[in-house]
mmCIF file of C-alpha atoms in Angstrom:
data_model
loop_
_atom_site.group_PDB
_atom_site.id
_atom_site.type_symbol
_atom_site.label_atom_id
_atom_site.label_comp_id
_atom_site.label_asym_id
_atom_site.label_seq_id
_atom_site.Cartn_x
_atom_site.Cartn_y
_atom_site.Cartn_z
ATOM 1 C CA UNK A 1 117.727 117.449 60.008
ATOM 2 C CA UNK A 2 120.284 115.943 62.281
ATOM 3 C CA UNK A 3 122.181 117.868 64.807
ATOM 4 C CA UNK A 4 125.273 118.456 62.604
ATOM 5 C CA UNK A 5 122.771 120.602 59.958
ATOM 6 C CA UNK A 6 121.257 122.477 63.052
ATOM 7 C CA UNK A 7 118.879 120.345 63.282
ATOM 8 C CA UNK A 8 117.321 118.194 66.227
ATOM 9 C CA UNK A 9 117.540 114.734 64.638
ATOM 10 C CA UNK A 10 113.792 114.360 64.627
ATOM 11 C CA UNK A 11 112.685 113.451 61.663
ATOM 12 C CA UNK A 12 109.456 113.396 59.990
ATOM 13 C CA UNK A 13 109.085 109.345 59.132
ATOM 14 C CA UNK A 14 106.830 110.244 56.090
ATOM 15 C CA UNK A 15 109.856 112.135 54.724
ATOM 16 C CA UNK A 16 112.494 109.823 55.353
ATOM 17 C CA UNK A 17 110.348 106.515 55.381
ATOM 18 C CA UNK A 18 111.268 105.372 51.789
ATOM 19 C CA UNK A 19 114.975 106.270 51.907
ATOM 20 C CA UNK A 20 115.289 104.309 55.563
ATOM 21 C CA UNK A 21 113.466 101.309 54.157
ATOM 22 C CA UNK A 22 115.919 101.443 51.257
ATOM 23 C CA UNK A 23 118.692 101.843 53.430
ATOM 24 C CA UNK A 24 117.355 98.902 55.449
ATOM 25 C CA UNK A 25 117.191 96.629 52.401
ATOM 26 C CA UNK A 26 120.524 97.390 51.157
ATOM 27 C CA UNK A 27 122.175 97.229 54.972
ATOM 28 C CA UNK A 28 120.436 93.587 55.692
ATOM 29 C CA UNK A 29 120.998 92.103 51.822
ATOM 30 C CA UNK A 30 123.883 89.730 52.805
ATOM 31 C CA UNK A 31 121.953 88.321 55.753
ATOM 32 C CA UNK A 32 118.620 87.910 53.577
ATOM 33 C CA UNK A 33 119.950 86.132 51.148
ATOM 34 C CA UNK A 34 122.137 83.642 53.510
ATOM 35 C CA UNK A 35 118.422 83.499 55.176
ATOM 36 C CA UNK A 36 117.022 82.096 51.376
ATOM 37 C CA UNK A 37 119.863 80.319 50.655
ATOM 38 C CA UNK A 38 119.648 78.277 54.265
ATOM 39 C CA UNK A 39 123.274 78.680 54.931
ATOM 40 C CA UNK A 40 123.844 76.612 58.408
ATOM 41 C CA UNK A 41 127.002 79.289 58.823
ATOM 42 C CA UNK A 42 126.188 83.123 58.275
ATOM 43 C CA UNK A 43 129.580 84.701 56.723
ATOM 44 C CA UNK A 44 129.319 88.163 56.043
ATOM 45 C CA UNK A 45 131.846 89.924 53.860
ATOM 46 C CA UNK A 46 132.374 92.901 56.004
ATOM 47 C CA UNK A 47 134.654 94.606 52.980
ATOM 48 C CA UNK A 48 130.846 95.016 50.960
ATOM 49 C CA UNK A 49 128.937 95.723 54.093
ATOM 50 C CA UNK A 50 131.396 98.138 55.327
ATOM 51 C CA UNK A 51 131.110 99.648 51.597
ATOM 52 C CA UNK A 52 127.260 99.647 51.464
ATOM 53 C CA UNK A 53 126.901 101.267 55.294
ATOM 54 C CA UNK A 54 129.295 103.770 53.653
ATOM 55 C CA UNK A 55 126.904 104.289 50.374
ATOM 56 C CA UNK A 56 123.834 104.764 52.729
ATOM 57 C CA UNK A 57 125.703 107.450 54.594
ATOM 58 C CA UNK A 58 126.683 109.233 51.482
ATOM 59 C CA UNK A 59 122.843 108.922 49.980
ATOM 60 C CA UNK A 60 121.737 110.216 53.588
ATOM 61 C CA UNK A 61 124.006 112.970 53.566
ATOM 62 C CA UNK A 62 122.989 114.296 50.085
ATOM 63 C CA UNK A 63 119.744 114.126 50.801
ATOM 64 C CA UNK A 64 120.052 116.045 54.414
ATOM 65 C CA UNK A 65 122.411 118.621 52.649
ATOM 66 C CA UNK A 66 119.755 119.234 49.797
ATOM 67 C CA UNK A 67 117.057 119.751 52.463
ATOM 68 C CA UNK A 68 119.374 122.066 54.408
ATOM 69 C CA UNK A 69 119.850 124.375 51.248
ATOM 70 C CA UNK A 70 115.968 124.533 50.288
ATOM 71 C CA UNK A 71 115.915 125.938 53.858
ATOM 72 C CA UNK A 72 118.678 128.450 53.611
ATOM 73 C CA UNK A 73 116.959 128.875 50.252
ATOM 74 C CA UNK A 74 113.384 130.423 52.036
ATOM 75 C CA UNK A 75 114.617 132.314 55.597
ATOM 76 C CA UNK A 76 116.555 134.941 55.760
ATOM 77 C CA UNK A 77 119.901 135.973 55.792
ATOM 78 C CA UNK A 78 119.795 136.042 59.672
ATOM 79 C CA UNK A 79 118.240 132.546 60.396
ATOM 80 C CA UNK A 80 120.621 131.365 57.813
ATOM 81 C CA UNK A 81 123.386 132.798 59.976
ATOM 82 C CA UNK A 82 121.554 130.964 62.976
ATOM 83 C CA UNK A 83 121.767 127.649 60.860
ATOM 84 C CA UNK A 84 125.333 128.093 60.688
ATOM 85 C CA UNK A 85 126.084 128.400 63.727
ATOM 86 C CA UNK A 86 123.879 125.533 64.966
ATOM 87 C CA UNK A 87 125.740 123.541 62.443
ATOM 88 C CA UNK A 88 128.738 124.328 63.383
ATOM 89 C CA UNK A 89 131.705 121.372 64.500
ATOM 90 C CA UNK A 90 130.547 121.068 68.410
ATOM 91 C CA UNK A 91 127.758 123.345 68.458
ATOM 92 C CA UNK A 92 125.341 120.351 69.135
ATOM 93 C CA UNK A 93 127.478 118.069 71.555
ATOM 94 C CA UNK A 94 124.955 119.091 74.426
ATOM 95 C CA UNK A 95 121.578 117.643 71.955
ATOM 96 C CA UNK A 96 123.328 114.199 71.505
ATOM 97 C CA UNK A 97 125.358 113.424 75.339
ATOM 98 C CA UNK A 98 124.093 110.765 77.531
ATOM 99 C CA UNK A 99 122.056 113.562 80.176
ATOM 100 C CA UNK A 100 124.615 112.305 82.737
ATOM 101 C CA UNK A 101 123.665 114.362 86.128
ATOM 102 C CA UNK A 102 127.034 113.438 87.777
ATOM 103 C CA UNK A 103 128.508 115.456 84.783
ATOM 104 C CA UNK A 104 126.316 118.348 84.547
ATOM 105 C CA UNK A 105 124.777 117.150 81.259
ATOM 106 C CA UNK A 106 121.121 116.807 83.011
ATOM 107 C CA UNK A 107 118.836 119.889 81.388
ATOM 108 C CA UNK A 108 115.477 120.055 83.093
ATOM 109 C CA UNK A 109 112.658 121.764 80.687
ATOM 110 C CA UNK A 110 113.447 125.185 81.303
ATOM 111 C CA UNK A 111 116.973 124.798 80.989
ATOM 112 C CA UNK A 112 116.616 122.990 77.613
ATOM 113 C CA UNK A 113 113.967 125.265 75.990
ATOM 114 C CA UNK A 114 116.240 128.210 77.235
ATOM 115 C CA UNK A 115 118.841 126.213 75.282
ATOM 116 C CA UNK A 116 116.914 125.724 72.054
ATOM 117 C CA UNK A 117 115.813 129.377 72.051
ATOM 118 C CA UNK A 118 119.834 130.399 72.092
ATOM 119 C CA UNK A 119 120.640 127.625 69.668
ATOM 120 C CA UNK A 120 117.958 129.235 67.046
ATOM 121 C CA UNK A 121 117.768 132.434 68.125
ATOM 122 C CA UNK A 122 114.613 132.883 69.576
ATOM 123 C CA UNK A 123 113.516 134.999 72.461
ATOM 124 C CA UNK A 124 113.458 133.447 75.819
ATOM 125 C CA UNK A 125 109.843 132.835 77.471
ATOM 126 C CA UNK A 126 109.760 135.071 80.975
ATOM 127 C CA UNK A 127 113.060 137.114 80.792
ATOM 128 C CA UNK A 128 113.991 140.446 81.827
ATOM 129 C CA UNK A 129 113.051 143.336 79.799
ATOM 130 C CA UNK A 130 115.233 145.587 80.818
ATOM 131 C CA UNK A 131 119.305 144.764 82.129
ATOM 132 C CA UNK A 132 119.727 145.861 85.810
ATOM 133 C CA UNK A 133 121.897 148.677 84.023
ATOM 134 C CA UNK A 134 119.151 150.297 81.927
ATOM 135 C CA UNK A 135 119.964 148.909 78.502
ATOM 136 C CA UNK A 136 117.570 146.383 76.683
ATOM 137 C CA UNK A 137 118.794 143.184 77.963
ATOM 138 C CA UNK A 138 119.893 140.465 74.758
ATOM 139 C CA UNK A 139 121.642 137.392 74.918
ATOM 140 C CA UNK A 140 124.525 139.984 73.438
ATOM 141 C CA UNK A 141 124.188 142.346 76.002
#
């Protein structure tokens, strides 16, 4: 799913292989057919291609919206809560920024598995039991 589902935009291309190729078709049909026609000038009528980019968005988003509720569908009520959240406006700025060091946007791989584990909830490889206080130490706590 992408990022704005809580997903991690990486997508399995046998699931999504016949709606990108139709998406593909429909996106290049202007410039196909001034390719069969052998038009020596390419005019494009941006008013339909602006109109069929927006169709392939709206086909993409039903589809990842239907995938996202057959998921919410089979976990729990917690992990559904956990999709929320990752979905949430924002919540995944930090999976799609340029990993700009000179702005603090560079993760290396323990950083951004520590990340993924608080984005879905999931309990972070090597930390402390215990807090320094006594109590079970949680991302809460």
């Amino acid at each position: 799913l992408p990022t704005r589902y809580g997903g991690l935009s990486i997508f399995d291309p046998t699931l999504v292989s016949d709606v990108e190729f139709e998406s593909s078709l429909l996106a290049t049909s202007q410039l196909v057919e001034a390719m069969y026609k052998q038009d020596s000038r390419l005019q494009i009528d941006q008013e339909v291609q602006s109109e069929v980019l927006k169709s392939i968005k709206e086909k993409k988003d039903t589809l990842y919206k239907s995938h996202l509720e057959a998921i919410k569908n089979e976990v729990s009520p917690s992990i559904n809560r956990t999709i929320e959240l990752a979905s949430e406006k924002g919540s995944s700025s930090w999976l799609t920024s340029l990993p700009l060091q000179q702005y603090g946007f560079r993760l290396n791989k323990q950083e951004f598995h520590d990340a993924l584990c608080l984005r879905y909830d999931f309990k972070i490889k090597d930390s402390a039991r215990n807090c320094a206080c006594g109590e079970l130490f949680s991302v809460e706590h």
